[in-house]
Amino acid sequence: MSDIRIVGASAGTGKTHRLSSELTQAISGGLPGSAVVATTFTRKAAAELEQRIRQMLLSAGQLTAVAELSLGSVGTINAICARWLSEYAIESGLSPAVAVLSEEAEDLFFRGATSAIVAKQAIQVGEAAERFGYDGAGSMYQRNPDWREIVRRIAALARQNAMDPSQFANFAERSLEGMKAALAMDETIDFRDWQRRFAGALRSDIDKLEADKRANGELKEHSKDALYECKSLLGKIEGGLSISYKQYVRVATHALNSPQRKTGVLADARDLLDSLPATDQFQTDLALIVRSCFACAADCLVEYQKGKAEAGLMDFADQESMVLARLVANASDGSAAQSNLAQSLQRRIQKLMVDEFQDTNPIQLAQFRALHQLSGDSTWVGGPTQSIYRLRGAAPVLMHHAPTA
């Protein structure tokens, strides 16, 4: 699709103005306003785009075109999808009054529909998540990451990329393979043996720090804190308490004042950190968390879809997937609803314009490509560095691959 015009532009270079000007010129040259699809990704941006187009048309004296523009499709991609699905609701097997979840309501509905599944999974993954520091413990800026948020993130990305939950087990294994390669987990050693050696290194460091304290007086701030942390962690090891892996890292990499740093305090503990990923407990915990997150996400997606169907609801990803299926479906498959939408749009659309293209996700890209095939005339404008919020799975890298994706 090398005939798609993709314009890369940075902030403040007039991307929206360019699209508005190009569209005004096309309409002044005879393009009906009803033959336009102009879209972007937020309601605010869509309102600005429509306002600029209308202002330019009014300034150009195109009063009829301003009226016709309302018959076209100018707005967010989801508003446009909703309109098209409403037009073909009966053929699509949908109620014309089907309710669409907002992003906030979608998150709440997902949590409610999947709470029992997540609670059940928490029983299995709890201790491993605690050791990895992915248990959500703490508060505010000191709060640990939460494996439950990872589950929700996997599910969200899957919806935005039209991924089948049956693929998740394979994704988990591929993720584990990548992590093992990155951490050089080529061997397996006994965690208890590793912990005994780490405890021995801590005792040696405590002895060094205590001796320095006796010889030279009170330790300075960093080394004083390091002594406290070493004693605290050693006490937990000797007491058989549960210890997160980041506690080993925090102590072994603790800052020291120059005199203690020069004598090699904590050097052995730091060296032992390199072999922590090779321990059997670490590897078992990692595999459990990764597989559990993907398995839980798969189960949650199934339950979420079931809950939406029972409640007569859909979310933005459903809208996009349903429209895409109808745009790319072959009319020979016997589905009148699918072919009707594509045929209707092919008759109506002559120009597709996408603003803020850097905020496109893979399903939306497939939609734009399908719409380009129907219209034959497309301009997509955006700047990869401006996708600050990564809206709903946005992938700025798609700007570089869109013509051949």
Short mmCIF file of C-alpha atoms in Angstrom, two decimals:
data_model
loop_
_atom_site.label_atom_id
_atom_site.label_comp_id
_atom_site.label_asym_id
_atom_site.label_seq_id
_atom_site.Cartn_x
_atom_site.Cartn_y
_atom_site.Cartn_z
CA MET A 1 0.00 0.00 0.00
CA SER A 2 2.70 2.46 -0.99
CA ASP A 3 0.04 4.92 -2.21
CA ILE A 4 -0.97 5.80 1.37
CA ARG A 5 0.39 9.24 2.26
CA ILE A 6 1.96 9.00 5.73
CA VAL A 7 3.23 12.33 7.03
CA GLY A 8 5.56 12.36 10.04
CA ALA A 9 5.43 15.61 11.97
CA SER A 10 6.55 16.78 15.39
CA ALA A 11 4.55 18.75 17.91
CA GLY A 12 3.58 22.26 16.88
CA THR A 13 4.14 21.74 13.14
CA GLY A 14 0.49 22.04 12.20
CA LYS A 15 -0.55 18.42 11.60
CA THR A 16 -4.24 19.08 12.14
CA HIS A 17 -4.04 22.25 10.04
CA ARG A 18 -2.49 20.28 7.18
CA LEU A 19 -5.27 17.68 7.22
CA SER A 20 -7.95 20.36 7.44
CA SER A 21 -6.40 22.31 4.55
CA GLU A 22 -6.06 19.23 2.36
CA LEU A 23 -9.65 18.25 2.99
CA THR A 24 -10.93 21.77 2.32
CA GLN A 25 -9.07 21.85 -1.00
CA ALA A 26 -10.49 18.45 -1.96
CA ILE A 27 -14.05 19.52 -1.15
CA SER A 28 -13.57 22.80 -3.02
CA GLY A 29 -12.48 20.65 -5.95
CA GLY A 30 -15.74 18.72 -5.93
CA LEU A 31 -15.38 16.02 -3.23
CA PRO A 32 -18.73 15.63 -1.37
CA GLY A 33 -18.45 16.26 2.37
CA SER A 34 -20.43 13.06 2.90
CA ALA A 35 -17.64 11.07 1.24
CA VAL A 36 -15.10 11.85 3.97
CA VAL A 37 -13.86 9.77 6.87
CA ALA A 38 -11.68 11.94 9.13
CA THR A 39 -10.69 10.41 12.44
CA THR A 40 -8.44 10.73 15.44
CA PHE A 41 -8.22 9.14 18.90
CA THR A 42 -9.59 11.41 21.62
CA ARG A 43 -12.87 13.30 21.83
CA LYS A 44 -11.00 16.58 22.34
CA ALA A 45 -8.81 16.04 19.27
CA ALA A 46 -11.82 14.95 17.21
CA ALA A 47 -13.77 18.07 18.20
CA GLU A 48 -10.80 20.27 17.25
CA LEU A 49 -10.41 18.50 13.90
CA GLU A 50 -14.08 18.90 13.03
CA GLN A 51 -14.14 22.54 14.14
CA ARG A 52 -11.13 23.41 11.97
CA ILE A 53 -12.58 21.66 8.94
CA ARG A 54 -15.89 23.50 9.33
CA GLN A 55 -14.17 26.85 9.83
CA MET A 56 -12.05 26.42 6.72
CA LEU A 57 -15.04 25.34 4.66
CA LEU A 58 -17.05 28.34 5.86
CA SER A 59 -14.12 30.66 5.07
CA ALA A 60 -13.98 29.12 1.59
CA GLY A 61 -17.70 29.72 1.13
CA GLN A 62 -18.49 25.98 1.04
CA LEU A 63 -21.78 26.19 2.93
CA THR A 64 -23.29 23.11 1.28
CA ALA A 65 -20.17 21.12 2.09
CA VAL A 66 -20.49 22.10 5.77
CA ALA A 67 -23.98 20.62 5.82
CA GLU A 68 -22.84 17.51 3.92
CA LEU A 69 -19.99 16.97 6.37
CA SER A 70 -22.48 15.82 8.98
CA LEU A 71 -23.41 12.98 6.63
CA GLY A 72 -19.82 11.84 6.51
CA SER A 73 -17.78 10.37 9.35
CA VAL A 74 -15.73 12.83 11.38
CA GLY A 75 -14.89 11.88 14.96
CA THR A 76 -12.99 9.40 17.10
CA ILE A 77 -12.47 5.97 15.62
CA ASN A 78 -14.79 4.48 18.23
CA ALA A 79 -17.56 7.03 17.56
CA ILE A 80 -17.34 6.17 13.87
CA CYS A 81 -17.36 2.42 14.58
CA ALA A 82 -20.39 2.88 16.81
CA ARG A 83 -22.22 4.74 14.06
CA TRP A 84 -21.49 2.07 11.45
CA LEU A 85 -22.48 -0.77 13.78
CA SER A 86 -25.70 1.05 14.61
CA GLU A 87 -26.51 1.45 10.91
CA TYR A 88 -26.05 -2.30 10.38
CA ALA A 89 -27.12 -3.49 13.83
CA ILE A 90 -29.83 -5.90 12.68
CA GLU A 91 -27.63 -7.52 10.04
CA SER A 92 -24.80 -7.70 12.61
CA GLY A 93 -26.99 -9.49 15.14
CA LEU A 94 -26.83 -6.55 17.56
CA SER A 95 -29.44 -4.56 19.36
CA PRO A 96 -29.51 -0.98 18.04
CA ALA A 97 -29.50 0.10 21.69
CA VAL A 98 -26.47 -1.97 22.74
CA ALA A 99 -24.56 -0.15 25.49
CA VAL A 100 -20.86 0.60 25.08
CA LEU A 101 -18.67 0.64 28.16
CA SER A 102 -16.52 3.70 28.75
CA GLU A 103 -12.87 3.01 29.57
CA GLU A 104 -13.56 3.62 33.27
CA ALA A 105 -16.65 1.39 33.27
CA GLU A 106 -14.78 -1.24 31.27
CA ASP A 107 -12.13 -1.52 33.97
CA LEU A 108 -14.72 -1.75 36.74
CA PHE A 109 -16.75 -4.34 34.85
CA PHE A 110 -13.65 -6.41 34.12
CA ARG A 111 -12.62 -6.39 37.79
CA GLY A 112 -16.11 -7.37 38.92
CA ALA A 113 -16.54 -10.12 36.34
CA THR A 114 -13.15 -11.68 37.07
CA SER A 115 -12.70 -11.17 40.82
CA ALA A 116 -13.39 -14.82 41.69
CA ILE A 117 -10.89 -16.08 39.11
CA VAL A 118 -8.18 -13.70 40.35
CA ALA A 119 -8.85 -14.62 43.99
CA LYS A 120 -8.49 -18.32 43.19
CA GLN A 121 -5.22 -17.71 41.33
CA ALA A 122 -3.89 -15.64 44.23
CA ILE A 123 -3.87 -18.73 46.44
CA GLN A 124 -1.44 -20.44 44.08
CA VAL A 125 0.81 -17.53 43.23
CA GLY A 126 0.82 -15.64 46.55
CA GLU A 127 4.15 -16.70 48.08
CA ALA A 128 6.07 -16.50 44.80
CA ALA A 129 4.64 -13.04 44.10
CA GLU A 130 5.65 -11.92 47.58
CA ARG A 131 9.23 -13.13 47.08
CA PHE A 132 9.42 -11.37 43.71
CA GLY A 133 7.90 -8.20 45.15
CA TYR A 134 4.91 -8.37 42.81
CA ASP A 135 2.29 -8.66 45.52
CA GLY A 136 1.03 -5.06 45.52
CA ALA A 137 2.18 -4.57 49.12
CA GLY A 138 2.93 -1.09 50.42
CA SER A 139 1.31 2.22 49.65
CA MET A 140 1.75 5.21 47.39
CA TYR A 141 5.21 5.50 45.83
CA GLN A 142 6.52 2.61 47.95
CA ARG A 143 3.88 0.19 46.69
CA ASN A 144 5.15 -2.98 45.03
CA PRO A 145 4.07 -3.84 41.51
CA ASP A 146 1.09 -6.22 41.49
CA TRP A 147 0.80 -9.40 39.42
CA ARG A 148 -2.95 -8.72 39.22
CA GLU A 149 -2.23 -5.55 37.25
CA ILE A 150 -0.08 -7.61 34.89
CA VAL A 151 -3.04 -9.94 34.35
CA ARG A 152 -5.26 -6.97 33.50
CA ARG A 153 -2.59 -5.56 31.21
CA ILE A 154 -2.22 -8.85 29.33
CA ALA A 155 -5.98 -9.06 28.92
CA ALA A 156 -6.20 -5.46 27.69
CA LEU A 157 -3.41 -5.93 25.15
CA ALA A 158 -5.02 -9.14 23.95
CA ARG A 159 -8.33 -7.36 23.33
CA GLN A 160 -6.60 -4.49 21.56
CA ASN A 161 -4.69 -6.91 19.32
CA ALA A 162 -7.48 -9.44 18.72
CA MET A 163 -5.52 -12.26 20.35
CA ASP A 164 -7.18 -15.56 21.19
CA PRO A 165 -6.85 -16.68 24.84
CA SER A 166 -5.95 -20.16 23.58
CA GLN A 167 -2.58 -18.69 22.52
CA PHE A 168 -1.67 -17.53 26.02
CA ALA A 169 0.00 -20.75 27.18
CA ASN A 170 2.40 -20.48 24.25
CA PHE A 171 3.01 -16.80 25.03
CA ALA A 172 3.92 -17.76 28.59
CA GLU A 173 6.51 -20.29 27.46
CA ARG A 174 8.02 -17.85 24.97
CA SER A 175 8.22 -15.20 27.71
CA LEU A 176 9.98 -17.64 30.01
CA GLU A 177 12.47 -18.60 27.31
CA GLY A 178 13.31 -14.94 26.76
CA MET A 179 13.71 -14.27 30.48
CA LYS A 180 15.94 -17.32 30.96
CA ALA A 181 18.15 -16.21 28.10
CA ALA A 182 18.35 -12.64 29.42
CA LEU A 183 19.22 -13.82 32.95
CA ALA A 184 21.66 -16.48 31.70
CA MET A 185 19.78 -19.21 33.58
CA ASP A 186 21.87 -22.02 32.08
CA GLU A 187 22.19 -24.05 35.28
CA THR A 188 20.25 -24.76 38.42
CA ILE A 189 21.70 -24.57 41.92
CA ASP A 190 20.14 -25.24 45.30
CA PHE A 191 18.64 -22.08 46.79
CA ARG A 192 19.29 -23.16 50.39
CA ASP A 193 22.95 -23.65 49.63
CA TRP A 194 23.08 -20.24 47.93
CA GLN A 195 21.34 -18.64 50.90
CA ARG A 196 23.84 -20.22 53.33
CA ARG A 197 26.72 -18.75 51.34
CA PHE A 198 24.99 -15.36 51.24
CA ALA A 199 24.48 -15.50 55.04
CA GLY A 200 28.17 -16.32 55.44
CA ALA A 201 29.10 -13.27 53.35
CA LEU A 202 26.83 -11.11 55.52
CA ARG A 203 28.47 -12.38 58.75
CA SER A 204 31.87 -11.53 57.33
CA ASP A 205 30.72 -8.04 56.36
CA ILE A 206 29.14 -7.47 59.77
CA ASP A 207 32.42 -8.48 61.43
CA LYS A 208 34.36 -6.05 59.21
CA LEU A 209 31.99 -3.18 59.91
CA GLU A 210 31.91 -3.86 63.67
CA ALA A 211 35.72 -4.04 63.78
CA ASP A 212 35.98 -0.75 61.89
CA LYS A 213 33.50 0.80 64.29
CA ARG A 214 35.53 -0.32 67.32
CA ALA A 215 38.78 0.93 65.81
CA ASN A 216 37.66 4.24 64.36
CA GLY A 217 34.47 5.22 66.14
CA GLU A 218 30.93 5.53 64.83
CA LEU A 219 30.48 4.65 61.18
CA LYS A 220 29.32 7.34 58.78
CA GLU A 221 25.81 7.41 57.41
CA HIS A 222 25.91 4.95 54.47
CA SER A 223 28.05 2.34 56.18
CA LYS A 224 26.03 2.67 59.40
CA ASP A 225 22.83 1.97 57.48
CA ALA A 226 24.50 -0.92 55.67
CA LEU A 227 25.45 -2.53 58.99
CA TYR A 228 21.85 -2.29 60.18
CA GLU A 229 20.51 -3.77 56.92
CA CYS A 230 23.03 -6.64 57.01
CA LYS A 231 22.04 -7.55 60.57
CA SER A 232 18.34 -7.32 59.76
CA LEU A 233 18.58 -9.58 56.69
CA LEU A 234 20.83 -12.09 58.46
CA GLY A 235 18.29 -12.28 61.29
CA LYS A 236 15.51 -13.08 58.81
CA ILE A 237 17.61 -15.78 57.16
CA GLU A 238 18.49 -17.38 60.49
CA GLY A 239 14.86 -17.12 61.59
CA GLY A 240 13.63 -18.89 58.46
CA LEU A 241 11.42 -15.94 57.49
CA SER A 242 10.11 -15.24 54.01
CA ILE A 243 12.44 -12.84 52.18
CA SER A 244 11.85 -11.08 48.89
CA TYR A 245 14.58 -11.28 46.29
CA LYS A 246 14.86 -7.52 46.17
CA GLN A 247 15.89 -7.54 49.84
CA TYR A 248 18.99 -9.51 48.90
CA VAL A 249 19.63 -7.04 46.10
CA ARG A 250 19.06 -3.99 48.30
CA VAL A 251 21.51 -5.15 50.96
CA ALA A 252 24.20 -6.42 48.59
CA THR A 253 24.16 -3.16 46.59
CA HIS A 254 23.83 -0.85 49.58
CA ALA A 255 25.84 2.37 49.42
CA LEU A 256 28.99 2.48 51.58
CA ASN A 257 31.33 5.22 52.69
CA SER A 258 34.74 5.26 51.07
CA PRO A 259 36.78 3.49 53.81
CA GLN A 260 34.46 0.48 53.92
CA ARG A 261 34.11 0.39 50.15
CA LYS A 262 37.89 0.19 49.79
CA THR A 263 38.12 -2.80 52.16
CA GLY A 264 35.68 -4.83 50.05
CA VAL A 265 32.64 -4.79 52.34
CA LEU A 266 29.67 -6.40 50.54
CA ALA A 267 31.86 -7.48 47.59
CA ASP A 268 31.16 -11.20 48.14
CA ALA A 269 27.43 -10.56 48.59
CA ARG A 270 27.33 -8.64 45.30
CA ASP A 271 29.14 -11.46 43.52
CA LEU A 272 26.58 -13.95 44.82
CA LEU A 273 23.72 -11.91 43.32
CA ASP A 274 24.86 -13.00 39.86
CA SER A 275 23.95 -16.60 40.65
CA LEU A 276 20.58 -15.86 42.32
CA PRO A 277 18.64 -16.39 39.03
CA ALA A 278 20.22 -19.85 38.76
CA THR A 279 18.70 -21.04 42.05
CA ASP A 280 15.90 -23.57 41.88
CA GLN A 281 13.53 -21.49 44.03
CA PHE A 282 14.00 -18.38 41.87
CA GLN A 283 13.37 -20.32 38.66
CA THR A 284 10.33 -22.11 40.08
CA ASP A 285 8.86 -18.83 41.34
CA LEU A 286 9.48 -17.09 38.02
CA ALA A 287 7.83 -19.88 36.02
CA LEU A 288 4.85 -19.96 38.38
CA ILE A 289 4.26 -16.20 38.16
CA VAL A 290 4.61 -15.99 34.38
CA ARG A 291 2.42 -19.02 33.67
CA SER A 292 -0.12 -17.95 36.29
CA CYS A 293 -0.43 -14.43 34.88
CA PHE A 294 -1.08 -15.69 31.35
CA ALA A 295 -3.41 -18.50 32.48
CA CYS A 296 -5.35 -16.13 34.73
CA ALA A 297 -5.59 -13.55 31.93
CA ALA A 298 -6.96 -16.19 29.56
CA ASP A 299 -9.61 -17.30 32.06
CA CYS A 300 -10.47 -13.68 32.85
CA LEU A 301 -10.94 -12.82 29.18
CA VAL A 302 -13.36 -15.70 28.69
CA GLU A 303 -15.35 -14.70 31.77
CA TYR A 304 -15.29 -11.01 30.80
CA GLN A 305 -16.63 -11.74 27.33
CA LYS A 306 -19.32 -13.97 28.83
CA GLY A 307 -20.31 -11.27 31.32
CA LYS A 308 -20.59 -8.61 28.61
CA ALA A 309 -22.73 -10.86 26.43
CA GLU A 310 -25.10 -11.62 29.31
CA ALA A 311 -25.39 -7.92 30.19
CA GLY A 312 -25.81 -6.77 26.58
CA LEU A 313 -22.63 -4.72 26.66
CA MET A 314 -19.59 -4.19 24.46
CA ASP A 315 -16.34 -2.27 24.86
CA PHE A 316 -14.27 -0.22 22.43
CA ALA A 317 -12.17 -3.23 21.40
CA ASP A 318 -15.37 -5.13 20.54
CA GLN A 319 -16.49 -2.24 18.33
CA GLU A 320 -13.20 -2.14 16.48
CA SER A 321 -12.97 -5.91 16.04
CA MET A 322 -16.55 -6.20 14.79
CA VAL A 323 -16.12 -3.42 12.24
CA LEU A 324 -12.79 -4.84 11.09
CA ALA A 325 -14.32 -8.28 10.59
CA ARG A 326 -17.02 -6.76 8.41
CA LEU A 327 -14.57 -4.65 6.42
CA VAL A 328 -12.26 -7.51 5.49
CA ALA A 329 -14.80 -10.34 5.20
CA ASN A 330 -15.37 -11.81 1.78
CA ALA A 331 -18.98 -11.38 0.66
CA SER A 332 -18.89 -14.96 -0.63
CA ASP A 333 -18.91 -16.25 2.95
CA GLY A 334 -22.67 -15.78 3.01
CA SER A 335 -22.65 -13.05 5.66
CA ALA A 336 -24.88 -10.30 4.31
CA ALA A 337 -24.12 -7.96 7.22
CA GLN A 338 -20.39 -8.06 6.60
CA SER A 339 -20.58 -7.51 2.85
CA ASN A 340 -23.30 -4.86 3.18
CA LEU A 341 -21.13 -2.62 5.38
CA ALA A 342 -18.09 -2.92 3.12
CA GLN A 343 -20.13 -2.40 -0.04
CA SER A 344 -21.91 0.61 1.42
CA LEU A 345 -18.68 2.24 2.56
CA GLN A 346 -17.05 1.60 -0.80
CA ARG A 347 -19.87 3.51 -2.48
CA ARG A 348 -19.76 6.36 0.04
CA ILE A 349 -16.12 6.90 1.00
CA GLN A 350 -13.70 8.67 -1.29
CA LYS A 351 -11.17 10.03 1.20
CA LEU A 352 -9.74 8.75 4.51
CA MET A 353 -7.81 11.09 6.82
CA VAL A 354 -6.22 10.05 10.11
CA ASP A 355 -4.85 12.59 12.57
CA GLU A 356 -2.51 11.66 15.47
CA PHE A 357 -1.69 8.41 13.72
CA GLN A 358 1.01 7.65 16.32
CA ASP A 359 -1.82 6.65 18.69
CA THR A 360 -2.92 3.77 16.45
CA ASN A 361 -3.09 0.22 17.79
CA PRO A 362 -2.83 -2.88 15.56
CA ILE A 363 -6.60 -3.41 15.14
CA GLN A 364 -7.07 0.22 14.17
CA LEU A 365 -4.21 -0.01 11.67
CA ALA A 366 -5.94 -3.00 10.06
CA GLN A 367 -9.15 -0.94 9.93
CA PHE A 368 -7.39 1.99 8.24
CA ARG A 369 -5.79 -0.28 5.68
CA ALA A 370 -9.15 -1.87 4.90
CA LEU A 371 -10.79 1.55 4.61
CA HIS A 372 -8.00 2.70 2.31
CA GLN A 373 -8.74 -0.20 0.01
CA LEU A 374 -12.35 0.97 -0.12
CA SER A 375 -11.60 4.67 -0.59
CA GLY A 376 -8.34 4.58 -2.54
CA ASP A 377 -7.22 7.93 -1.08
CA SER A 378 -5.61 8.23 2.37
CA THR A 379 -3.52 10.70 4.34
CA TRP A 380 -2.28 9.71 7.79
CA VAL A 381 -0.43 12.27 9.91
CA GLY A 382 1.39 11.82 13.22
CA GLY A 383 4.63 11.96 15.15
CA PRO A 384 6.03 8.81 16.86
CA THR A 385 7.50 10.80 19.77
CA GLN A 386 4.11 12.31 20.61
CA SER A 387 2.43 9.09 21.74
CA ILE A 388 2.93 10.03 25.36
CA TYR A 389 0.09 8.09 26.98
CA ARG A 390 0.08 4.99 24.75
CA LEU A 391 -3.70 5.23 24.38
CA ARG A 392 -5.37 1.79 24.48
CA GLY A 393 -2.44 -0.21 23.16
CA ALA A 394 -1.10 2.47 20.82
CA ALA A 395 2.14 1.42 19.12
CA PRO A 396 3.99 4.40 17.55
CA VAL A 397 6.34 2.00 15.76
CA LEU A 398 3.42 1.17 13.46
CA MET A 399 4.03 4.48 11.70
CA HIS A 400 7.21 3.00 10.23
CA HIS A 401 5.57 -0.24 9.12
CA ALA A 402 2.05 0.87 8.17
CA PRO A 403 2.49 0.74 4.37
CA THR A 404 3.65 -2.90 4.47
CA ALA A 405 1.97 -4.21 7.64
#
